[in-house]
Short mmCIF file of C-alpha atoms in Angstrom, two decimals:
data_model
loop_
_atom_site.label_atom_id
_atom_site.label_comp_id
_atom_site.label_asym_id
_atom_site.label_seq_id
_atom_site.Cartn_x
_atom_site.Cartn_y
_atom_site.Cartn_z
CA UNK L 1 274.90 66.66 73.98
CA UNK L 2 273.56 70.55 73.92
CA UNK L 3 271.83 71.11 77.61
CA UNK L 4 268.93 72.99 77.36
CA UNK L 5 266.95 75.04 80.22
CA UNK L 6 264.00 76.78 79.38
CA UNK L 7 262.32 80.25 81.24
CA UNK L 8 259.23 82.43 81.02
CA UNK L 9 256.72 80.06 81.54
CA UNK L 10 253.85 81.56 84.31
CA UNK L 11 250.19 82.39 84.54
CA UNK L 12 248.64 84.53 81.39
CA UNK L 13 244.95 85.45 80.88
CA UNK L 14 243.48 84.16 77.90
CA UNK L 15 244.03 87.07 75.15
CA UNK L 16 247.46 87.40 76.89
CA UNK L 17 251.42 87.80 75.73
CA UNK L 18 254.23 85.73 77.28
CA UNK L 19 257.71 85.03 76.15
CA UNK L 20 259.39 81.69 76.75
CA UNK L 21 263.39 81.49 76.44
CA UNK L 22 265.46 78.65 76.51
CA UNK L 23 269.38 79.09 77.08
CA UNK L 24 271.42 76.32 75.13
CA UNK L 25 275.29 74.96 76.71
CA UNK L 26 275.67 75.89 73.18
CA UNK L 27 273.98 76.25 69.86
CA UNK L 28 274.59 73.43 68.05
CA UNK L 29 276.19 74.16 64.34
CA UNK L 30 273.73 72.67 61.31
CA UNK L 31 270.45 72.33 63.98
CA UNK L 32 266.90 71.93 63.97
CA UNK L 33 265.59 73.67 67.37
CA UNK L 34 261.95 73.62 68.39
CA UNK L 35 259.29 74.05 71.42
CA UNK L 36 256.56 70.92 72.23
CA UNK L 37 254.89 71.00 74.60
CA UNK L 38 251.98 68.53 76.92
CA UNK L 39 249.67 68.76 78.58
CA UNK L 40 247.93 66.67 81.34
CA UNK L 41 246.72 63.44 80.16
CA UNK L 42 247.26 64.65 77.00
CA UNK L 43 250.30 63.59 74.57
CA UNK L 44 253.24 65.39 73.13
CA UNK L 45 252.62 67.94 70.67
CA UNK L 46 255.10 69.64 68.56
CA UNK L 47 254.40 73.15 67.58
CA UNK L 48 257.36 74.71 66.46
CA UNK L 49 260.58 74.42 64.73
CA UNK L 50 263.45 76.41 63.77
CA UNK L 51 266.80 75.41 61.87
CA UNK L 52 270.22 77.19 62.08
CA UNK L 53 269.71 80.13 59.66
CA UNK L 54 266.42 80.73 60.66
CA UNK L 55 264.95 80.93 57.01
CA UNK L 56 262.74 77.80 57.33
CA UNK L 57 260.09 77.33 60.26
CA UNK L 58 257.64 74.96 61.31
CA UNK L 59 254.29 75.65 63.26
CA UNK L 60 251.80 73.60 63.95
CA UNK L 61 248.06 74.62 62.51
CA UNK L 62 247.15 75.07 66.20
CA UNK L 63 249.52 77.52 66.93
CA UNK L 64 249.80 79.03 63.56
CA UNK L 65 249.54 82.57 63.59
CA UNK L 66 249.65 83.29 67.10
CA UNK L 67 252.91 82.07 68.17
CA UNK L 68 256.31 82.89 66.78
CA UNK L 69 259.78 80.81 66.94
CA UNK L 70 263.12 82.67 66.87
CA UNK L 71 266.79 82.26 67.52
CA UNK L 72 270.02 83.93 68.46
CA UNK L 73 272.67 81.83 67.71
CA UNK L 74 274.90 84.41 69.24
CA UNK L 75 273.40 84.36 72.52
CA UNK L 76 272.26 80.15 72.23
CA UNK L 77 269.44 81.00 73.37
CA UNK L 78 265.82 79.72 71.39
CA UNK L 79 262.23 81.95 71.79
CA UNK L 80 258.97 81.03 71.94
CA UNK L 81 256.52 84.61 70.99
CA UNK L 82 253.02 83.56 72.37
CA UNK L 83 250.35 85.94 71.78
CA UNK L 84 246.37 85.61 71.59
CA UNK L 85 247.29 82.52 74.24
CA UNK L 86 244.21 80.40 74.40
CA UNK L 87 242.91 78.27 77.74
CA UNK L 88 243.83 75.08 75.36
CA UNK L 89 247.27 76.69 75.33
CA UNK L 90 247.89 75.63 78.80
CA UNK L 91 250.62 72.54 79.58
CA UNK L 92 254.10 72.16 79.86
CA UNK L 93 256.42 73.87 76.72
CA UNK L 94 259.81 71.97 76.27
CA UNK L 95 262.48 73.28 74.09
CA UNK L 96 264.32 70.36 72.25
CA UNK L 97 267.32 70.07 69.90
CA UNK L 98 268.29 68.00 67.51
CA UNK L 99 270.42 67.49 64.14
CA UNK L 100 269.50 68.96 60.35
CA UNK L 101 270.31 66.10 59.13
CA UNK L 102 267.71 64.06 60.71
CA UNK L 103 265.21 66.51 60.53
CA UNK L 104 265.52 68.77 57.39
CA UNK L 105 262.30 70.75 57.96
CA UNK L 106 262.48 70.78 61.59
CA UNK L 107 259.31 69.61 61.45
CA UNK L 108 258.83 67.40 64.53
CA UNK L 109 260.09 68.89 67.41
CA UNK L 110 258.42 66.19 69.75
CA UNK L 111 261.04 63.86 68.33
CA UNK L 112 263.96 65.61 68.87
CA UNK L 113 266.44 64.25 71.09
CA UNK L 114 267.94 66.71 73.00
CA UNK L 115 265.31 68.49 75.29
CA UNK L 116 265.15 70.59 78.47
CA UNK L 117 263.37 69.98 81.55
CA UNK L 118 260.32 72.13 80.22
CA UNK L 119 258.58 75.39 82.07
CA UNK L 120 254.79 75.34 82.56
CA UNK L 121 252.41 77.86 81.07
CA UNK L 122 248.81 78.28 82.59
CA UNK L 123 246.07 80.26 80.51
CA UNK L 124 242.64 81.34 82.54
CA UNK L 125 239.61 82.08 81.13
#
């Protein structure tokens, strides 16, 4: 199974810009990859998806706009863009990996099996 480790994640003021990356063992041929993320007492949201050829994304409508998915299959490494962040923005962003086949719209990136140990993003007000 692809191991995934994700980077980037820090303190941003609302308004803000921040990058996340997330470095793959290796990018996984015929993929859906995709960010969720959680917050405290909250549960798993998926907000982004991505497949191999990078012609067909996912975002969620609270994200929508504001963030952007990308990948290098080159470099196995995933993106996150996050701009405008938003206080609600705030929690812990997982990157997660999973087959095309399962997911053909890489739709639901909460539900996709392979995922990294996550990097935490804080927003202030």
């Amino acid at each position: 199974q692809v191991q995934l480790v994700e980077s980037g994640g820090g303190s941003v003021q609302a308004g803000g810009s921040l990058r996340l990356s997330c470095a793959a063992s290796y990018m996984p041929t015929r993929s859906c990859m995709g960010w969720f993320r959680q917050a405290p007492g909250k549960g798993r949201e998926g907000i982004a998806g991505i497949n191999t050829d990078s012609d067909r994304t996912y975002y969620a409508d609270s994200v929508k706009g504001r963030f952007t998915i990308s990948r290098d299959n080159a470099k196995s490494t995933l993106y996150l863009q996050m701009n405008n962040v938003k206080p609600e923005d705030g929690a812990m962003y997982y990157c997660a990996a999973d087959n095309l086949s399962r997911f053909s719209t890489c739709s639901r990136p909460g539900d996709f099996r392979a995922r990294g140990q996550g990097t935490q993003v804080t927003v202030s007000s």
